[in-house]
Structures are given as structure tokens and as C-alpha cells.
């Protein structure tokens, strides 16, 4: 479960960085 959460957080972070 923790790995899935970290994966989702990292994906969201990447999207924010790319959109910035």
C-alpha cells in the first residue's frame, strides 16, 4: 500500500513540475 501511495504522490509531483 505504501508503495502505491508513493507512486501516486511521485506522479502528482511530476505533473505539477511539468505544468509549472
XYZ file of C-alpha atoms in Angstrom, residues 1-19:
19
model
C 0.000 0.000 0.000
C 2.779 2.420 0.901
C 4.482 1.804 -2.440
C 1.258 2.594 -4.288
C 0.796 5.815 -2.311
C 4.394 6.881 -3.003
C 3.903 6.087 -6.683
C 0.777 8.252 -6.862
C 2.482 11.099 -4.968
C 5.514 10.986 -7.266
C 3.228 11.014 -10.318
C 1.354 14.046 -8.981
C 4.638 15.778 -8.192
C 5.915 15.184 -11.727
C 2.678 16.556 -13.201
C 2.969 19.690 -11.049
C 6.608 20.218 -12.059
C 5.839 19.718 -15.755
C 2.859 22.087 -15.615
